[in-house]
Amino acid sequence: MTYPDLQIELKDDIAVVRLMRASKRNALSDGLILALRDVFEKLPSSVRAAVIDGDGPHFCAGLDLSELQERDAAQGMHHSRMWHAALDHIQHGPVPVIAALHGAVVGGGLELASACHIRVADSSTFYALPEGSRGIFVGGGGSVRIPKLIGVARMTDMMLTGRVYAADEGERAGFAQYLVPEGTAFDKAMELARRVAQNAPLTNYALMHALPRIAEQPADHGFFTESLICAIAQAAPEAKTRLRDFLEGRAAKVSKE
Ligand code: 1HE
């Protein structure tokens, strides 16, 4: 798989997907969005987790504004739906995806990050939704995914006032699950990806596909769906092996370290 602005590297069972458009701050052109869709649709079956990061000083400056030409309403809708399809391949693809963030994570860049399953930010990271001041609206799934991270009130404030969150307050607000020193987000993301890749595939599948749906269901439906996925996961041979390994002292205990 080769694409002009995307680098794909396989490090054992981890796919590293890097935005390679540093001169344009990794702004997401239509070509880049379609390439992301393609990559996550066609990941080799040996891949167990993926890391997305960005080349250069910023993770991603969002939509490529130079491509935002005169579009009529129908074209605008189809363009937004193209983003939805691409980012859906990340969120609901075959493997968990970890975003390694640094510098600007803004607009569509934040929409991309919010489609990932874990976000690791270094201390240079900042978050913003400049759509508000550019006279447009999020169109890459941001209004669905970003409030799930930070809440509707914070997102409304960001878009109304142009508020920029620094890395530390961003972590407290819920944008990222990990905050690490500058220049180390990729290494931390790889460490987490290796850990995630060791899980039983069905557990990872349940976390990616069942948990978000259960969270949207009324409690009574959620309990029922949970019971189904729980039963399917524990019936898998790999679960039985892992449980036996623990009971017979071969598996790691839970520890604070
Ligand atoms: C771009 C873009 C872009 C940079 N589209 N070309 N996103 C935004 O509104 C963010 C716009 N970008 C910025 O605010 C800044 O560029 C950054 C804070 C991200 C980085 O600043 P800096 O000083 O490191 O770089 P720069 O000098 O501003 O930009 C370097 C080049 O990248 C420059 O081009 P050049 O030809 O003059 O060298 C910039 O024009 C270009 N560039 N960002 C196109 N976004 C599905 S809907 C999603 C809607 C949105 O995402 S809206 C938010 C868009």
PDB file of C-alpha atoms and ligand atoms in Angstrom:
ATOM      1  CA  MET A   1       0.000   0.000   0.000  1.00  0.00           C
ATOM      2  CA  THR A   2       1.640   3.288  -1.039  1.00  0.00           C
ATOM      3  CA  TYR A   3       0.096   6.714  -0.860  1.00  0.00           C
ATOM      4  CA  PRO A   4       1.657  10.134  -1.544  1.00  0.00           C
ATOM      5  CA  ASP A   5       1.005  11.696   1.871  1.00  0.00           C
ATOM      6  CA  LEU A   6       0.762   8.654   4.098  1.00  0.00           C
ATOM      7  CA  GLN A   7       3.498   6.357   5.334  1.00  0.00           C
ATOM      8  CA  ILE A   8       2.544   2.834   6.374  1.00  0.00           C
ATOM      9  CA  GLU A   9       5.039   0.755   8.289  1.00  0.00           C
ATOM     10  CA  LEU A  10       4.540  -2.645   9.895  1.00  0.00           C
ATOM     11  CA  LYS A  11       6.450  -3.091  13.144  1.00  0.00           C
ATOM     12  CA  ASP A  12       5.744  -6.730  13.949  1.00  0.00           C
ATOM     13  CA  ASP A  13       1.979  -6.836  14.517  1.00  0.00           C
ATOM     14  CA  ILE A  14       1.585  -3.053  14.867  1.00  0.00           C
ATOM     15  CA  ALA A  15       0.710  -0.864  11.865  1.00  0.00           C
ATOM     16  CA  VAL A  16       2.192   2.625  12.064  1.00  0.00           C
ATOM     17  CA  VAL A  17       0.245   5.081   9.922  1.00  0.00           C
ATOM     18  CA  ARG A  18       1.923   8.475   9.615  1.00  0.00           C
ATOM     19  CA  LEU A  19       0.520  11.639   8.028  1.00  0.00           C
ATOM     20  CA  MET A  20       3.372  12.871   5.804  1.00  0.00           C
ATOM     21  CA  ARG A  21       2.348  16.377   4.781  1.00  0.00           C
ATOM     22  CA  ALA A  22       4.367  18.403   7.255  1.00  0.00           C
ATOM     23  CA  SER A  23       4.777  21.388   4.908  1.00  0.00           C
ATOM     24  CA  LYS A  24       0.980  21.817   5.081  1.00  0.00           C
ATOM     25  CA  ARG A  25       0.832  20.830   8.761  1.00  0.00           C
ATOM     26  CA  ASN A  26      -0.710  17.508   7.724  1.00  0.00           C
ATOM     27  CA  ALA A  27      -3.877  19.245   6.509  1.00  0.00           C
ATOM     28  CA  LEU A  28      -6.313  16.575   5.394  1.00  0.00           C
ATOM     29  CA  SER A  29      -6.858  16.786   1.656  1.00  0.00           C
ATOM     30  CA  ASP A  30      -9.539  14.618   0.067  1.00  0.00           C
ATOM     31  CA  GLY A  31      -6.726  12.355  -1.181  1.00  0.00           C
ATOM     32  CA  LEU A  32      -5.412  11.900   2.350  1.00  0.00           C
ATOM     33  CA  ILE A  33      -8.863  11.150   3.757  1.00  0.00           C
ATOM     34  CA  LEU A  34      -9.471   8.544   1.043  1.00  0.00           C
ATOM     35  CA  ALA A  35      -6.027   7.053   1.685  1.00  0.00           C
ATOM     36  CA  LEU A  36      -6.824   6.706   5.409  1.00  0.00           C
ATOM     37  CA  ARG A  37     -10.068   4.959   4.537  1.00  0.00           C
ATOM     38  CA  ASP A  38      -8.248   2.610   2.208  1.00  0.00           C
ATOM     39  CA  VAL A  39      -5.494   1.774   4.684  1.00  0.00           C
ATOM     40  CA  PHE A  40      -7.851   0.870   7.519  1.00  0.00           C
ATOM     41  CA  GLU A  41     -10.067  -1.098   5.156  1.00  0.00           C
ATOM     42  CA  LYS A  42      -7.132  -3.173   3.920  1.00  0.00           C
ATOM     43  CA  LEU A  43      -4.975  -3.710   6.991  1.00  0.00           C
ATOM     44  CA  PRO A  44      -3.237  -7.081   6.758  1.00  0.00           C
ATOM     45  CA  SER A  45      -4.835  -9.706   8.981  1.00  0.00           C
ATOM     46  CA  SER A  46      -1.546 -10.074  10.913  1.00  0.00           C
ATOM     47  CA  VAL A  47      -2.010  -6.556  12.341  1.00  0.00           C
ATOM     48  CA  ARG A  48      -3.308  -6.486  15.949  1.00  0.00           C
ATOM     49  CA  ALA A  49      -3.165  -2.744  16.714  1.00  0.00           C
ATOM     50  CA  ALA A  50      -2.343   0.521  14.938  1.00  0.00           C
ATOM     51  CA  VAL A  51      -0.740   3.851  15.794  1.00  0.00           C
ATOM     52  CA  ILE A  52      -1.487   7.086  13.911  1.00  0.00           C
ATOM     53  CA  ASP A  53       0.892  10.011  14.154  1.00  0.00           C
ATOM     54  CA  GLY A  54       1.893  13.059  12.134  1.00  0.00           C
ATOM     55  CA  ASP A  55       5.227  14.057  10.640  1.00  0.00           C
ATOM     56  CA  GLY A  56       6.656  17.495  11.476  1.00  0.00           C
ATOM     57  CA  PRO A  57       5.784  19.969  14.228  1.00  0.00           C
ATOM     58  CA  HIS A  58       2.012  19.315  14.312  1.00  0.00           C
ATOM     59  CA  PHE A  59      -0.219  16.253  14.375  1.00  0.00           C
ATOM     60  CA  CYS A  60      -2.820  17.741  12.038  1.00  0.00           C
ATOM     61  CA  ALA A  61      -4.185  21.174  11.029  1.00  0.00           C
ATOM     62  CA  GLY A  62      -7.586  19.758  10.032  1.00  0.00           C
ATOM     63  CA  LEU A  63      -9.393  20.019   6.739  1.00  0.00           C
ATOM     64  CA  ASP A  64      -7.249  21.236   3.841  1.00  0.00           C
ATOM     65  CA  LEU A  65      -8.831  24.670   3.568  1.00  0.00           C
ATOM     66  CA  SER A  66      -7.364  25.209   0.100  1.00  0.00           C
ATOM     67  CA  GLU A  67      -9.742  22.520  -1.190  1.00  0.00           C
ATOM     68  CA  LEU A  68     -12.790  24.091   0.409  1.00  0.00           C
ATOM     69  CA  GLN A  69     -14.138  25.627  -2.753  1.00  0.00           C
ATOM     70  CA  GLU A  70     -17.601  26.649  -3.712  1.00  0.00           C
ATOM     71  CA  ARG A  71     -19.679  23.589  -2.968  1.00  0.00           C
ATOM     72  CA  ASP A  72     -23.419  23.397  -3.150  1.00  0.00           C
ATOM     73  CA  ALA A  73     -25.305  21.836  -0.260  1.00  0.00           C
ATOM     74  CA  ALA A  74     -25.430  18.360  -1.804  1.00  0.00           C
ATOM     75  CA  GLN A  75     -21.690  18.359  -2.555  1.00  0.00           C
ATOM     76  CA  GLY A  76     -20.988  19.555   0.968  1.00  0.00           C
ATOM     77  CA  MET A  77     -23.065  16.734   2.395  1.00  0.00           C
ATOM     78  CA  HIS A  78     -21.296  14.115   0.269  1.00  0.00           C
ATOM     79  CA  HIS A  79     -17.898  15.525   1.281  1.00  0.00           C
ATOM     80  CA  SER A  80     -18.828  15.263   4.935  1.00  0.00           C
ATOM     81  CA  ARG A  81     -20.129  11.724   4.382  1.00  0.00           C
ATOM     82  CA  MET A  82     -16.774  10.823   2.807  1.00  0.00           C
ATOM     83  CA  TRP A  83     -15.041  11.881   6.026  1.00  0.00           C
ATOM     84  CA  HIS A  84     -17.584   9.904   8.047  1.00  0.00           C
ATOM     85  CA  ALA A  85     -16.879   6.775   6.008  1.00  0.00           C
ATOM     86  CA  ALA A  86     -13.106   7.164   6.355  1.00  0.00           C
ATOM     87  CA  LEU A  87     -13.102   7.845  10.098  1.00  0.00           C
ATOM     88  CA  ASP A  88     -15.641   5.079  10.630  1.00  0.00           C
ATOM     89  CA  HIS A  89     -13.090   2.658   9.159  1.00  0.00           C
ATOM     90  CA  ILE A  90     -10.736   3.756  11.929  1.00  0.00           C
ATOM     91  CA  GLN A  91     -13.234   3.604  14.795  1.00  0.00           C
ATOM     92  CA  HIS A  92     -14.999   0.455  13.635  1.00  0.00           C
ATOM     93  CA  GLY A  93     -12.124  -1.191  11.796  1.00  0.00           C
ATOM     94  CA  PRO A  94     -10.454  -4.468  12.645  1.00  0.00           C
ATOM     95  CA  VAL A  95      -8.010  -3.286  15.360  1.00  0.00           C
ATOM     96  CA  PRO A  96      -7.693  -0.704  18.124  1.00  0.00           C
ATOM     97  CA  VAL A  97      -6.022   2.518  16.967  1.00  0.00           C
ATOM     98  CA  ILE A  98      -3.885   4.743  19.180  1.00  0.00           C
ATOM     99  CA  ALA A  99      -3.303   8.383  18.232  1.00  0.00           C
ATOM    100  CA  ALA A 100       0.099   9.879  19.112  1.00  0.00           C
ATOM    101  CA  LEU A 101      -0.526  13.619  19.372  1.00  0.00           C
ATOM    102  CA  HIS A 102       1.766  16.635  19.330  1.00  0.00           C
ATOM    103  CA  GLY A 103       1.433  20.275  18.321  1.00  0.00           C
ATOM    104  CA  ALA A 104      -1.829  21.278  16.662  1.00  0.00           C
ATOM    105  CA  VAL A 105      -4.719  18.846  16.933  1.00  0.00           C
ATOM    106  CA  VAL A 106      -7.309  21.128  15.430  1.00  0.00           C
ATOM    107  CA  GLY A 107     -10.520  20.991  13.450  1.00  0.00           C
ATOM    108  CA  GLY A 108     -10.593  17.837  11.356  1.00  0.00           C
ATOM    109  CA  GLY A 109      -7.346  16.789  13.083  1.00  0.00           C
ATOM    110  CA  LEU A 110      -9.267  16.595  16.344  1.00  0.00           C
ATOM    111  CA  GLU A 111     -12.060  14.736  14.549  1.00  0.00           C
ATOM    112  CA  LEU A 112      -9.465  12.221  13.327  1.00  0.00           C
ATOM    113  CA  ALA A 113      -7.970  11.864  16.808  1.00  0.00           C
ATOM    114  CA  SER A 114     -11.406  11.389  18.330  1.00  0.00           C
ATOM    115  CA  ALA A 115     -12.109   8.445  15.998  1.00  0.00           C
ATOM    116  CA  CYS A 116      -9.150   6.600  17.560  1.00  0.00           C
ATOM    117  CA  HIS A 117      -9.548   4.381  20.609  1.00  0.00           C
ATOM    118  CA  ILE A 118      -6.782   5.836  22.779  1.00  0.00           C
ATOM    119  CA  ARG A 119      -5.121   9.249  22.574  1.00  0.00           C
ATOM    120  CA  VAL A 120      -1.602   9.918  23.877  1.00  0.00           C
ATOM    121  CA  ALA A 121      -0.602  13.597  23.870  1.00  0.00           C
ATOM    122  CA  ASP A 122       2.809  15.126  24.452  1.00  0.00           C
ATOM    123  CA  SER A 123       3.187  18.432  26.282  1.00  0.00           C
ATOM    124  CA  SER A 124       3.352  20.443  23.008  1.00  0.00           C
ATOM    125  CA  THR A 125      -0.188  19.402  22.060  1.00  0.00           C
ATOM    126  CA  PHE A 126      -3.022  21.908  21.760  1.00  0.00           C
ATOM    127  CA  TYR A 127      -6.645  21.394  20.786  1.00  0.00           C
ATOM    128  CA  ALA A 128      -9.016  23.759  18.992  1.00  0.00           C
ATOM    129  CA  LEU A 129     -12.050  23.803  16.721  1.00  0.00           C
ATOM    130  CA  PRO A 130     -11.416  26.801  14.435  1.00  0.00           C
ATOM    131  CA  GLU A 131     -14.471  25.877  12.360  1.00  0.00           C
ATOM    132  CA  GLY A 132     -16.420  28.316  14.533  1.00  0.00           C
ATOM    133  CA  SER A 133     -14.307  31.271  13.405  1.00  0.00           C
ATOM    134  CA  ARG A 134     -13.974  30.056   9.784  1.00  0.00           C
ATOM    135  CA  GLY A 135     -17.739  30.297   9.318  1.00  0.00           C
ATOM    136  CA  ILE A 136     -18.197  26.546   8.943  1.00  0.00           C
ATOM    137  CA  PHE A 137     -19.147  23.597  11.145  1.00  0.00           C
ATOM    138  CA  VAL A 138     -17.494  20.310  11.979  1.00  0.00           C
ATOM    139  CA  GLY A 139     -18.206  17.747   9.263  1.00  0.00           C
ATOM    140  CA  GLY A 140     -15.954  14.810  10.055  1.00  0.00           C
ATOM    141  CA  GLY A 141     -18.015  13.288  12.837  1.00  0.00           C
ATOM    142  CA  GLY A 142     -16.821  15.800  15.446  1.00  0.00           C
ATOM    143  CA  SER A 143     -20.269  16.681  16.745  1.00  0.00           C
ATOM    144  CA  VAL A 144     -20.886  13.005  17.532  1.00  0.00           C
ATOM    145  CA  ARG A 145     -17.460  11.969  18.832  1.00  0.00           C
ATOM    146  CA  ILE A 146     -15.979  15.043  20.515  1.00  0.00           C
ATOM    147  CA  PRO A 147     -18.820  15.568  23.059  1.00  0.00           C
ATOM    148  CA  LYS A 148     -18.278  11.946  24.116  1.00  0.00           C
ATOM    149  CA  LEU A 149     -14.750  12.928  25.152  1.00  0.00           C
ATOM    150  CA  ILE A 150     -15.245  16.386  26.646  1.00  0.00           C
ATOM    151  CA  GLY A 151     -19.020  17.033  26.833  1.00  0.00           C
ATOM    152  CA  VAL A 152     -21.345  19.239  24.789  1.00  0.00           C
ATOM    153  CA  ALA A 153     -20.702  22.338  26.941  1.00  0.00           C
ATOM    154  CA  ARG A 154     -16.925  22.366  26.339  1.00  0.00           C
ATOM    155  CA  MET A 155     -17.309  21.759  22.614  1.00  0.00           C
ATOM    156  CA  THR A 156     -19.905  24.531  22.334  1.00  0.00           C
ATOM    157  CA  ASP A 157     -17.558  26.913  24.165  1.00  0.00           C
ATOM    158  CA  MET A 158     -14.607  25.949  21.909  1.00  0.00           C
ATOM    159  CA  MET A 159     -16.568  26.632  18.745  1.00  0.00           C
ATOM    160  CA  LEU A 160     -18.262  29.793  19.995  1.00  0.00           C
ATOM    161  CA  THR A 161     -15.160  31.417  21.473  1.00  0.00           C
ATOM    162  CA  GLY A 162     -12.212  29.842  19.627  1.00  0.00           C
ATOM    163  CA  ARG A 163     -10.886  28.538  22.936  1.00  0.00           C
ATOM    164  CA  VAL A 164      -7.615  26.612  22.662  1.00  0.00           C
ATOM    165  CA  TYR A 165      -6.859  23.895  25.208  1.00  0.00           C
ATOM    166  CA  ALA A 166      -3.221  23.324  26.162  1.00  0.00           C
ATOM    167  CA  ALA A 167      -1.981  19.761  26.623  1.00  0.00           C
ATOM    168  CA  ASP A 168      -2.393  19.602  30.413  1.00  0.00           C
ATOM    169  CA  GLU A 169      -5.868  21.127  30.583  1.00  0.00           C
ATOM    170  CA  GLY A 170      -6.776  19.068  27.517  1.00  0.00           C
ATOM    171  CA  GLU A 171      -5.909  15.885  29.339  1.00  0.00           C
ATOM    172  CA  ARG A 172      -7.984  16.966  32.338  1.00  0.00           C
ATOM    173  CA  ALA A 173     -10.904  17.796  30.025  1.00  0.00           C
ATOM    174  CA  GLY A 174     -10.794  14.323  28.456  1.00  0.00           C
ATOM    175  CA  PHE A 175      -9.215  14.826  25.028  1.00  0.00           C
ATOM    176  CA  ALA A 176      -6.340  12.454  25.825  1.00  0.00           C
ATOM    177  CA  GLN A 177      -5.945   9.535  28.205  1.00  0.00           C
ATOM    178  CA  TYR A 178      -2.159   9.962  28.520  1.00  0.00           C
ATOM    179  CA  LEU A 179      -0.007  13.093  28.813  1.00  0.00           C
ATOM    180  CA  VAL A 180       3.708  12.558  28.245  1.00  0.00           C
ATOM    181  CA  PRO A 181       6.829  14.751  27.892  1.00  0.00           C
ATOM    182  CA  GLU A 182       7.420  16.504  24.569  1.00  0.00           C
ATOM    183  CA  GLY A 183       8.676  14.190  21.843  1.00  0.00           C
ATOM    184  CA  THR A 184       7.614  10.945  23.541  1.00  0.00           C
ATOM    185  CA  ALA A 185       4.008  10.460  22.417  1.00  0.00           C
ATOM    186  CA  PHE A 186       4.929   8.049  19.636  1.00  0.00           C
ATOM    187  CA  ASP A 187       7.036   5.832  21.919  1.00  0.00           C
ATOM    188  CA  LYS A 188       4.267   5.748  24.527  1.00  0.00           C
ATOM    189  CA  ALA A 189       1.679   4.972  21.836  1.00  0.00           C
ATOM    190  CA  MET A 190       3.818   2.089  20.579  1.00  0.00           C
ATOM    191  CA  GLU A 191       4.234   0.761  24.124  1.00  0.00           C
ATOM    192  CA  LEU A 192       0.444   0.812  24.561  1.00  0.00           C
ATOM    193  CA  ALA A 193      -0.136  -0.703  21.113  1.00  0.00           C
ATOM    194  CA  ARG A 194       2.140  -3.650  21.979  1.00  0.00           C
ATOM    195  CA  ARG A 195       0.146  -4.158  25.169  1.00  0.00           C
ATOM    196  CA  VAL A 196      -3.199  -3.905  23.349  1.00  0.00           C
ATOM    197  CA  ALA A 197      -1.979  -6.348  20.676  1.00  0.00           C
ATOM    198  CA  GLN A 198      -1.525  -9.025  23.344  1.00  0.00           C
ATOM    199  CA  ASN A 199      -5.218  -9.039  24.283  1.00  0.00           C
ATOM    200  CA  ALA A 200      -7.516 -11.737  22.997  1.00  0.00           C
ATOM    201  CA  PRO A 201      -8.826 -10.437  19.640  1.00  0.00           C
ATOM    202  CA  LEU A 202     -12.406 -10.965  20.774  1.00  0.00           C
ATOM    203  CA  THR A 203     -11.868  -8.772  23.837  1.00  0.00           C
ATOM    204  CA  ASN A 204     -10.523  -5.987  21.614  1.00  0.00           C
ATOM    205  CA  TYR A 205     -13.426  -6.490  19.221  1.00  0.00           C
ATOM    206  CA  ALA A 206     -15.927  -6.240  22.074  1.00  0.00           C
ATOM    207  CA  LEU A 207     -14.311  -3.027  23.335  1.00  0.00           C
ATOM    208  CA  MET A 208     -14.374  -1.437  19.886  1.00  0.00           C
ATOM    209  CA  HIS A 209     -17.741  -2.638  18.669  1.00  0.00           C
ATOM    210  CA  ALA A 210     -19.888  -3.602  21.651  1.00  0.00           C
ATOM    211  CA  LEU A 211     -18.946  -1.088  24.357  1.00  0.00           C
ATOM    212  CA  PRO A 212     -19.752   2.109  22.371  1.00  0.00           C
ATOM    213  CA  ARG A 213     -23.087   0.626  21.291  1.00  0.00           C
ATOM    214  CA  ILE A 214     -23.956  -0.550  24.796  1.00  0.00           C
ATOM    215  CA  ALA A 215     -23.153   2.933  26.091  1.00  0.00           C
ATOM    216  CA  GLU A 216     -25.782   4.342  23.702  1.00  0.00           C
ATOM    217  CA  GLN A 217     -28.472   1.837  24.642  1.00  0.00           C
ATOM    218  CA  PRO A 218     -31.092   2.185  27.360  1.00  0.00           C
ATOM    219  CA  ALA A 219     -29.753   0.404  30.454  1.00  0.00           C
ATOM    220  CA  ASP A 220     -32.070  -2.587  30.092  1.00  0.00           C
ATOM    221  CA  HIS A 221     -30.926  -3.179  26.481  1.00  0.00           C
ATOM    222  CA  GLY A 222     -27.323  -2.523  27.466  1.00  0.00           C
ATOM    223  CA  PHE A 223     -27.378  -5.174  30.186  1.00  0.00           C
ATOM    224  CA  PHE A 224     -28.793  -7.667  27.729  1.00  0.00           C
ATOM    225  CA  THR A 225     -26.242  -6.863  24.976  1.00  0.00           C
ATOM    226  CA  GLU A 226     -23.486  -7.041  27.568  1.00  0.00           C
ATOM    227  CA  SER A 227     -24.575 -10.509  28.608  1.00  0.00           C
ATOM    228  CA  LEU A 228     -24.372 -11.685  24.986  1.00  0.00           C
ATOM    229  CA  ILE A 229     -20.922 -10.306  24.219  1.00  0.00           C
ATOM    230  CA  CYS A 230     -19.653 -11.412  27.628  1.00  0.00           C
ATOM    231  CA  ALA A 231     -20.837 -14.974  26.941  1.00  0.00           C
ATOM    232  CA  ILE A 232     -19.307 -14.985  23.446  1.00  0.00           C
ATOM    233  CA  ALA A 233     -15.954 -13.692  24.714  1.00  0.00           C
ATOM    234  CA  GLN A 234     -15.668 -16.160  27.574  1.00  0.00           C
ATOM    235  CA  ALA A 235     -16.618 -19.121  25.381  1.00  0.00           C
ATOM    236  CA  ALA A 236     -13.622 -18.527  23.086  1.00  0.00           C
ATOM    237  CA  PRO A 237     -10.789 -21.077  23.471  1.00  0.00           C
ATOM    238  CA  GLU A 238      -8.289 -18.267  24.045  1.00  0.00           C
ATOM    239  CA  ALA A 239     -10.273 -17.015  27.048  1.00  0.00           C
ATOM    240  CA  LYS A 240     -10.288 -20.498  28.553  1.00  0.00           C
ATOM    241  CA  THR A 241      -6.513 -20.797  28.091  1.00  0.00           C
ATOM    242  CA  ARG A 242      -5.917 -17.387  29.657  1.00  0.00           C
ATOM    243  CA  LEU A 243      -8.138 -18.181  32.661  1.00  0.00           C
ATOM    244  CA  ARG A 244      -6.362 -21.520  33.183  1.00  0.00           C
ATOM    245  CA  ASP A 245      -2.974 -19.749  32.948  1.00  0.00           C
ATOM    246  CA  PHE A 246      -4.002 -17.426  35.767  1.00  0.00           C
ATOM    247  CA  LEU A 247      -5.464 -20.156  37.979  1.00  0.00           C
ATOM    248  CA  GLU A 248      -2.312 -22.262  37.531  1.00  0.00           C
ATOM    249  CA  GLY A 249      -0.001 -19.320  38.323  1.00  0.00           C
ATOM    250  CA  ARG A 250       1.355 -18.713  34.823  1.00  0.00           C
ATOM    251  CA  ALA A 251      -0.289 -15.336  34.127  1.00  0.00           C
ATOM    252  CA  ALA A 252       0.711 -11.931  35.503  1.00  0.00           C
ATOM    253  CA  LYS A 253      -1.183 -10.631  38.527  1.00  0.00           C
ATOM    254  CA  VAL A 254      -2.687  -7.163  38.489  1.00  0.00           C
ATOM    255  CA  SER A 255      -0.025  -4.826  39.856  1.00  0.00           C
ATOM    256  CA  LYS A 256       0.366  -1.061  40.358  1.00  0.00           C
ATOM    257  CA  GLU A 257       3.664  -0.972  38.390  1.00  0.00           C
TER     258      GLU A 257
HETATM  259  C1  1HE B   1      -2.896  24.709   5.683  1.00  0.00           C
HETATM  260  C2  1HE B   1      -3.720  24.377   6.782  1.00  0.00           C
HETATM  261  C3  1HE B   1      -5.032  23.899   6.488  1.00  0.00           C
HETATM  262  C4  1HE B   1      -1.822  25.064   7.554  1.00  0.00           C
HETATM  263  N1  1HE B   1      -5.402  23.808   5.194  1.00  0.00           N
HETATM  264  N2  1HE B   1      -3.316  24.599   4.415  1.00  0.00           N
HETATM  265  N3  1HE B   1      -7.955  24.196  10.232  1.00  0.00           N
HETATM  266  C5  1HE B   1      -7.561  25.422  10.647  1.00  0.00           C
HETATM  267  O1  1HE B   1      -8.253  26.397  10.570  1.00  0.00           O
HETATM  268  C6  1HE B   1      -6.135  25.500  11.135  1.00  0.00           C
HETATM  269  C7  1HE B   1      -5.295  26.327  10.182  1.00  0.00           C
HETATM  270  N4  1HE B   1      -3.886  26.227  10.489  1.00  0.00           N
HETATM  271  C8  1HE B   1      -3.301  26.914  11.504  1.00  0.00           C
HETATM  272  O2  1HE B   1      -3.917  27.549  12.332  1.00  0.00           O
HETATM  273  C9  1HE B   1      -1.806  26.836  11.569  1.00  0.00           C
HETATM  274  O3  1HE B   1      -1.314  26.469  10.278  1.00  0.00           O
HETATM  275  C10 1HE B   1      -1.249  25.821  12.604  1.00  0.00           C
HETATM  276  C11 1HE B   1      -1.506  26.340  14.022  1.00  0.00           C
HETATM  277  C12 1HE B   1      -1.866  24.430  12.451  1.00  0.00           C
HETATM  278  C13 1HE B   1       0.290  25.662  12.389  1.00  0.00           C
HETATM  279  O4  1HE B   1       0.900  26.958  12.397  1.00  0.00           O
HETATM  280  P1  1HE B   1       2.364  27.112  11.776  1.00  0.00           P
HETATM  281  O5  1HE B   1       2.793  28.535  12.033  1.00  0.00           O
HETATM  282  O6  1HE B   1       3.259  26.025  12.269  1.00  0.00           O
HETATM  283  O7  1HE B   1       2.221  26.865  10.194  1.00  0.00           O
HETATM  284  P2  1HE B   1       1.624  27.849   9.068  1.00  0.00           P
HETATM  285  O8  1HE B   1       2.724  28.789   8.622  1.00  0.00           O
HETATM  286  O9  1HE B   1       0.359  28.466   9.486  1.00  0.00           O
HETATM  287  O10 1HE B   1       1.284  26.834   7.893  1.00  0.00           O
HETATM  288  C14 1HE B   1       2.289  26.216   7.100  1.00  0.00           C
HETATM  289  C15 1HE B   1       1.669  25.932   5.740  1.00  0.00           C
HETATM  290  O11 1HE B   1       0.594  25.009   5.909  1.00  0.00           O
HETATM  291  C16 1HE B   1       1.049  27.185   5.118  1.00  0.00           C
HETATM  292  O12 1HE B   1       1.146  27.047   3.709  1.00  0.00           O
HETATM  293  P3  1HE B   1       2.301  27.832   2.881  1.00  0.00           P
HETATM  294  O13 1HE B   1       2.073  27.432   1.459  1.00  0.00           O
HETATM  295  O14 1HE B   1       2.075  29.284   3.176  1.00  0.00           O
HETATM  296  O15 1HE B   1       3.628  27.339   3.455  1.00  0.00           O
HETATM  297  C17 1HE B   1      -0.402  27.078   5.507  1.00  0.00           C
HETATM  298  O16 1HE B   1      -1.278  27.758   4.609  1.00  0.00           O
HETATM  299  C18 1HE B   1      -0.609  25.583   5.384  1.00  0.00           C
HETATM  300  N5  1HE B   1      -1.732  25.131   6.214  1.00  0.00           N
HETATM  301  N6  1HE B   1      -3.033  24.614   7.920  1.00  0.00           N
HETATM  302  C19 1HE B   1      -4.559  24.145   4.201  1.00  0.00           C
HETATM  303  N7  1HE B   1      -5.861  23.538   7.456  1.00  0.00           N
HETATM  304  C20 1HE B   1     -14.438  17.709   7.885  1.00  0.00           C
HETATM  305  S1  1HE B   1     -14.647  19.281   8.327  1.00  0.00           S
HETATM  306  C21 1HE B   1     -13.260  19.766   9.187  1.00  0.00           C
HETATM  307  C22 1HE B   1     -13.227  21.267   9.225  1.00  0.00           C
HETATM  308  C23 1HE B   1     -11.897  21.771   9.664  1.00  0.00           C
HETATM  309  O17 1HE B   1     -10.969  21.035   9.921  1.00  0.00           O
HETATM  310  S2  1HE B   1     -11.797  23.450   9.771  1.00  0.00           S
HETATM  311  C24 1HE B   1     -10.290  23.769  10.549  1.00  0.00           C
HETATM  312  C25 1HE B   1      -9.187  23.941   9.564  1.00  0.00           C
END
